[in-house]
Each structure stands twice: as structure tokens, then as C-alpha cells.
Coordinates of N, CA and C in Angstrom, one line a residue:
X56 N 63.7 140.5 87.8 CA 65.2 140.6 87.4 C 65.1 141.2 85.7
X57 N 65.6 142.1 85.5 CA 65.7 142.6 84.3 C 66.6 142.0 83.2
X58 N 66.9 142.2 82.3 CA 68.0 141.8 81.1 C 69.2 142.2 81.3
X59 N 69.4 143.5 82.0 CA 71.0 143.9 82.0 C 71.7 143.1 83.5
X60 N 70.6 142.4 83.8 CA 71.1 141.7 85.4 C 71.4 140.6 84.9
X61 N 70.9 140.1 83.7 CA 70.8 138.5 83.4 C 72.2 138.3 82.2
X62 N 72.1 139.6 81.7 CA 73.3 139.3 80.5 C 74.4 138.9 80.9
X63 N 75.2 139.6 82.2 CA 76.3 138.9 82.4 C 76.8 137.2 82.4
X64 N 75.7 136.9 83.0 CA 75.6 135.4 83.5 C 75.5 134.7 82.0
X65 N 74.3 135.3 81.3 CA 74.5 134.6 80.0 C 76.0 134.4 79.0
X66 N 76.7 135.5 79.3 CA 78.0 135.8 78.5 C 79.2 135.1 79.1
X67 N 78.8 134.9 80.6 CA 79.8 133.8 81.4 C 79.7 132.3 81.3
X68 N 78.6 132.3 81.4 CA 78.2 130.5 81.4 C 77.3 130.3 80.1
X69 N 77.2 130.6 78.9 CA 76.4 130.1 78.0 C 76.4 128.4 77.8
X70 N 77.4 127.6 78.0 CA 77.5 126.5 77.7 C 76.9 125.7 79.0
X71 N 77.1 126.2 80.2 CA 76.1 125.6 81.5 C 75.1 125.9 81.3
X72 N 74.3 126.9 80.9 CA 73.0 127.0 80.7 C 72.4 126.3 79.6
X73 N 73.0 126.1 78.4 CA 73.1 125.6 77.4 C 72.6 123.8 78.1
X74 N 73.5 123.4 78.8 CA 73.8 122.0 79.4 C 72.5 121.9 80.3
X75 N 71.9 123.0 81.1 CA 70.9 122.7 82.0 C 69.6 122.5 80.9
X76 N 69.5 123.3 80.3 CA 68.4 123.2 79.0 C 68.1 121.7 78.2
X77 N 69.5 121.1 78.2 CA 69.2 119.9 77.6 C 69.2 118.9 78.7
X78 N 69.6 119.0 79.6 CA 69.1 118.2 80.7 C 67.9 118.0 81.3
X79 N 67.3 119.4 81.4 CA 65.8 119.3 81.4 C 65.0 118.7 80.3
X80 N 65.5 119.3 79.1 CA 64.6 118.5 78.2 C 64.9 116.9 78.1
X81 N 66.0 116.3 78.3 CA 66.0 115.0 78.1 C 65.4 114.6 79.3
X82 N 65.4 114.8 80.6 CA 64.8 114.2 81.9 C 63.3 114.1 81.8
X83 N 62.8 115.1 80.6 CA 61.5 115.2 81.1 C 60.7 114.7 79.9
X84 N 61.1 115.1 78.7 CA 60.3 114.7 77.4 C 60.8 113.6 76.5
X85 N 62.1 113.4 76.8 CA 62.9 112.5 75.7 C 62.8 111.5 76.4
X86 N 62.5 110.4 75.7 CA 62.3 108.8 75.7 C 63.5 108.1 75.6
X87 N 64.4 107.4 76.3 CA 65.7 106.9 75.9 C 65.4 105.8 74.8
X88 N 66.2 105.6 73.9 CA 66.2 104.9 72.9 C 66.4 103.3 73.5
X89 N 65.6 102.3 72.7 CA 66.0 100.9 73.1 C 67.0 100.5 72.0
X90 N 68.2 100.3 72.4 CA 69.5 99.9 71.5 C 69.8 98.7 72.3
X91 N 69.8 97.4 71.2 CA 70.0 96.3 71.4 C 71.3 95.7 71.9
X92 N 72.3 96.6 71.5 CA 73.7 96.5 71.9 C 74.0 97.1 72.9
X93 N 73.3 97.7 73.4 CA 73.3 98.1 74.9 C 72.8 97.4 76.1
X94 N 71.6 96.9 75.7 CA 70.9 95.9 76.7 C 71.9 95.2 77.5
X95 N 72.8 94.6 77.2 CA 73.5 93.7 78.1 C 74.6 94.2 79.0
X96 N 74.7 96.1 78.7 CA 75.2 96.7 79.7 C 74.5 96.9 81.3
X97 N 75.5 96.4 82.2 CA 74.4 96.6 83.4 C 74.7 98.3 83.7
X98 N 73.5 98.4 84.1 CA 73.3 100.0 84.8 C 73.4 101.2 83.7
X99 N 73.2 100.7 82.6 CA 73.5 102.0 81.5 C 73.3 103.2 81.6
X100 N 71.9 103.1 82.0 CA 71.3 104.6 82.5 C 71.7 105.2 83.6
X101 N 72.5 104.4 84.9 CA 73.4 105.2 85.7 C 74.5 105.8 85.1
X102 N 75.4 104.7 84.1 CA 76.4 105.4 83.8 C 75.8 106.8 82.9
X103 N 74.8 106.7 82.2 CA 74.4 108.0 81.5 C 74.7 109.0 82.2
X104 N 73.6 109.0 83.5 CA 73.5 110.0 84.5 C 74.9 110.3 84.8
X105 N 75.7 109.6 85.4 CA 76.9 109.8 85.9 C 77.9 110.5 84.8
X106 N 78.0 110.0 83.5 CA 78.7 111.0 82.6 C 78.2 112.3 82.2
X107 N 77.1 112.1 81.9 CA 76.1 113.4 81.8 C 76.5 114.6 82.9
X108 N 76.0 114.3 84.1 CA 75.9 115.2 85.3 C 78.0 115.6 85.7
X109 N 79.0 114.7 85.4 CA 80.4 115.1 85.5 C 80.4 115.8 84.2
X110 N 80.0 115.7 83.4 CA 80.2 116.5 82.0 C 79.8 117.8 82.4
X111 N 78.5 118.1 82.7 CA 78.1 119.2 83.5 C 78.5 120.1 84.6
X112 N 78.9 119.5 85.4 CA 79.8 120.1 86.3 C 81.0 120.6 85.8
X113 N 81.9 119.7 84.9 CA 82.9 119.9 84.5 C 82.8 121.1 83.4
X114 N 81.9 121.4 82.8 CA 81.7 122.6 82.2 C 81.5 123.8 83.1
X115 N 80.9 123.5 83.9 CA 80.6 124.8 85.0 C 81.9 125.3 85.5
X116 N 82.8 124.5 85.8 CA 84.0 124.5 86.4 C 84.7 125.5 85.2
X117 N 84.9 124.7 84.0 CA 85.4 125.7 83.0 C 85.3 126.7 82.6
X118 N 83.9 127.2 82.6 CA 83.3 128.6 82.2 C 83.8 129.6 83.3
X119 N 83.6 128.9 84.7 CA 84.0 129.9 86.0 C 85.4 130.0 85.9
X120 N 86.4 129.1 85.8 CA 87.9 129.4 85.6 C 88.3 130.0 84.5
X121 N 87.6 130.0 83.4 CA 88.1 131.0 82.5 C 87.5 132.5 82.3
X122 N 86.7 132.8 83.0 CA 86.2 133.8 83.5 C 86.2 134.8 84.6
X123 N 86.7 133.9 85.5 CA 87.2 134.8 86.9 C 88.8 134.2 86.9
X124 N 89.4 135.7 87.6 CA 90.8 135.6 87.9 C 91.1 135.3 89.4
X125 N 90.1 135.2 90.2 CA 90.2 134.3 91.5 C 89.1 133.4 91.4
X126 N 89.6 132.4 92.2 CA 88.9 131.4 92.4 C 88.1 131.4 93.7
X127 N 86.9 131.4 94.3 CA 86.0 131.5 95.2 C 85.8 129.9 95.5
X128 N 86.2 129.1 96.1 CA 86.2 127.6 96.1 C 84.4 127.6 96.6
X129 N 83.8 128.6 97.6 CA 82.5 128.7 98.0 C 81.6 128.6 97.2
X130 N 81.6 129.5 96.3 CA 80.9 129.3 95.0 C 80.8 128.6 93.9
X131 N 82.1 127.6 94.1 CA 82.1 126.9 93.2 C 81.7 125.5 93.7
X132 N 81.7 125.5 95.0 CA 81.0 124.4 95.6 C 79.6 124.3 95.4
X133 N 78.8 125.4 95.7 CA 77.5 125.7 95.7 C 76.9 125.8 94.3
X134 N 77.7 126.4 93.3 CA 77.2 126.4 91.8 C 77.7 125.4 91.0
X135 N 78.6 124.3 91.2 CA 79.0 123.3 90.5 C 79.0 121.9 91.4
X136 N 78.4 122.1 92.3 CA 78.0 120.8 92.9 C 76.9 120.5 93.9
X137 N 76.4 121.6 94.7 CA 75.2 121.8 95.2 C 74.2 121.9 94.4
X138 N 74.5 122.8 93.8 CA 73.1 123.4 92.7 C 72.6 122.3 91.8
X139 N 73.9 121.7 91.0 CA 73.6 120.4 89.9 C 72.6 119.3 90.9
X140 N 73.2 119.0 92.1 CA 72.4 117.8 92.8 C 71.1 118.3 93.2
X141 N 70.9 119.4 93.8 CA 69.6 119.7 93.7 C 68.7 119.8 92.6
X142 N 69.1 120.4 91.6 CA 68.4 120.3 90.2 C 68.1 118.8 90.0
X143 N 68.9 118.0 90.3 CA 69.2 116.6 89.9 C 67.7 116.0 90.5
X144 N 67.6 116.2 91.6 CA 66.6 115.9 92.7 C 65.2 116.3 92.2
X145 N 65.3 117.6 92.2 CA 64.1 118.0 91.7 C 63.4 117.5 90.2
X146 N 64.2 117.3 89.4 CA 64.0 116.5 88.1 C 63.6 114.9 88.4
X147 N 64.0 114.2 89.4 CA 63.6 113.0 89.7 C 62.3 113.1 90.5
X148 N 62.2 114.3 91.2 CA 60.3 114.3 91.4 C 59.8 114.7 90.6
X149 N 60.2 115.5 90.0 CA 59.2 115.8 88.5 C 59.1 114.8 87.6
X150 N 59.9 113.9 87.1 CA 59.5 112.7 86.7 C 58.5 111.5 87.4
X151 N 59.3 111.5 88.8 CA 58.1 110.5 89.6 C 56.4 111.2 89.4
X152 N 56.4 112.5 89.6 CA 55.1 112.8 89.8 C 54.5 113.6 88.8
X153 N 55.1 114.2 87.8 CA 54.3 115.0 87.1 C 54.6 114.6 85.5
X154 N 55.2 113.5 85.7 CA 55.2 112.6 84.3 C 54.8 111.4 84.1
X155 N 53.7 110.7 83.0 CA 53.5 109.5 82.6 C 54.6 108.7 81.9
X156 N 55.4 109.2 81.4 CA 56.3 108.1 80.8 C 57.8 108.2 81.3
X157 N 58.2 108.8 82.3 CA 59.3 108.8 83.1 C 59.1 108.2 84.3
X158 N 60.0 108.0 85.1 CA 60.3 107.5 86.9 C 61.1 108.2 87.3
X159 N 61.0 108.5 88.2 CA 62.2 109.0 89.6 C 62.8 107.9 90.1
X160 N 64.1 108.1 90.3 CA 65.1 107.1 91.1 C 65.7 107.1 92.0
X161 N 65.8 106.8 93.0 CA 67.0 107.4 93.7 C 68.2 106.7 93.3
X162 N 68.1 105.7 92.7 CA 69.7 105.4 92.0 C 70.0 106.6 91.1
X163 N 69.3 106.9 90.2 CA 69.5 108.0 89.2 C 70.1 109.1 89.9
X164 N 69.6 109.9 91.1 CA 70.2 110.8 92.1 C 71.7 110.5 92.5
X165 N 71.9 109.2 93.0 CA 73.0 109.0 93.4 C 74.0 109.1 92.0
X166 N 73.6 108.2 91.1 CA 74.5 108.5 89.9 C 74.6 109.7 89.6
X167 N 73.8 110.7 89.8 CA 73.7 112.2 89.2 C 75.0 113.0 90.1
X168 N 74.9 112.6 91.4 CA 75.4 113.2 92.4 C 77.2 112.7 92.6
X169 N 77.3 111.5 92.1 CA 78.4 110.7 91.9 C 79.2 111.6 90.6
X170 N 78.2 111.9 89.5 CA 78.9 112.5 88.3 C 79.2 113.8 88.8
X171 N 78.6 114.6 89.8 CA 79.2 115.8 90.0 C 80.1 115.9 90.9
X172 N 80.4 115.2 91.6 CA 81.8 114.9 92.7 C 83.0 114.9 91.7
X173 N 82.6 113.7 90.6 CA 83.5 113.7 89.4 C 83.9 115.2 89.0
X174 N 82.7 115.6 88.3 CA 83.2 117.2 88.3 C 84.2 118.0 88.8
X175 N 84.0 117.8 89.9 CA 85.0 118.6 91.1 C 86.5 118.5 90.8
X176 N 86.6 116.9 90.5 CA 87.9 116.2 90.5 C 88.4 117.0 89.0
X177 N 87.5 116.9 87.8 CA 87.9 117.4 86.4 C 88.1 118.8 87.1
X178 N 87.4 119.8 87.1 CA 87.6 121.2 87.5 C 88.9 121.3 88.4
X179 N 89.6 120.5 89.3 CA 90.5 120.6 90.1 C 91.9 120.5 89.3
X180 N 91.6 119.7 88.4 CA 93.2 119.5 87.1 C 92.7 120.3 86.3
X181 N 91.6 120.8 85.9 CA 91.7 121.8 85.2 C 92.3 123.2 85.9
X182 N 91.8 123.7 86.9 CA 92.6 124.6 87.5 C 94.1 124.4 87.7
X183 N 94.5 123.6 87.7 CA 95.9 123.0 88.2 C 96.7 123.2 87.0
X184 N 96.4 122.4 86.2 CA 96.8 122.4 84.5 C 96.5 123.3 83.5
X185 N 95.6 123.9 83.7 CA 95.1 124.4 82.5 C 95.1 125.9 82.8
X186 N 94.6 126.2 84.2 CA 94.2 127.9 84.3 C 95.4 128.2 85.5
X187 N 96.4 128.0 85.3 CA 97.4 128.3 86.2 C 98.4 129.4 85.9
X188 N 97.9 130.2 84.8 CA 98.8 131.6 84.2 C 99.0 132.6 85.8
X189 N 100.1 132.8 86.1 CA 100.6 133.4 87.2 C 100.4 134.8 86.6
X190 N 100.0 135.1 85.4 CA 99.9 136.7 85.1 C 98.4 136.9 85.4
X191 N 97.5 136.1 85.8 CA 96.1 136.6 86.2 C 96.0 137.1 87.7
X192 N 95.2 138.1 87.5 CA 95.2 138.7 88.7 C 94.7 138.0 90.1
X193 N 95.4 138.2 91.3 CA 94.9 137.4 92.3 C 95.1 135.9 91.9
X194 N 95.9 135.5 91.2 CA 96.3 134.3 91.1 C 95.2 132.8 90.8
X195 N 95.3 132.1 90.4 CA 94.3 131.1 90.9 C 94.1 129.9 91.5

């Protein structure tokens, strides 16, 4: 793939691509800080996964809706729900088998998938209340 083929995606989805890079960095190389004030919060790491992937999928929805005049729900389902969940599964496998400082967990994958599902809800709300301009070609 040459640069001309990739450039439109970089222009349309810069924040989503940054989110991907940040998630990979945090998942592979970053060690979570030991914060005493958060030790008592049950499932704090699962909440972190939930919020991180919910935000990531919301960013994908935002960038898709702002750069397309017509909504293709099948594309959004693949790129804003299935692909992030698959990426999450791959990252959990990488953590389990390719790192010594991280562990892959099924509950992390479940929290990520739940966050992605939340992202769908946020995306639908954005579509309804933010991206409803009737002057847009093909409607939204």
C-alpha cells in the first residue's frame, strides 16, 4: 500500500489512529501506577478498560459521522465495534504470551467489548442529536 492510498484515512481518522497507538502503548509497555487512593475501588482495571474502549469507539463514530454524508451501519459495525474487540483480543493474547510484565485476562476482553458496545450507544446519540443536518447529502 502506498502513501496516497493511506493518506485519506489519516486525514479522516487522525484521532482514532492516535487512540489505537495509545492503546497499544498502554497495553504492552505501560505499567499501571499503584495509586493508594484507588486500591479500594473494586474492578478499577476493568472500569479503565471499559472507559478506554468506550471512548475509543465513540471517537471512531465521531470521525466517521463528521466525514461521511451517508451512514453505512455495516461499516460502522465492523470498524467501530468488531475491529476494536478483535484488537482487544489480540492485545490480551500479546500480553499473555509475549510480555513478562503484563497478563492477558478474559475479563479485560469482556470489559473492552462492553466499552465498545457503549460506544455504539454514544455514536447513535451523536448521530441523532449532533449529525442530523438535513442539508447533508443522502441524509444521516
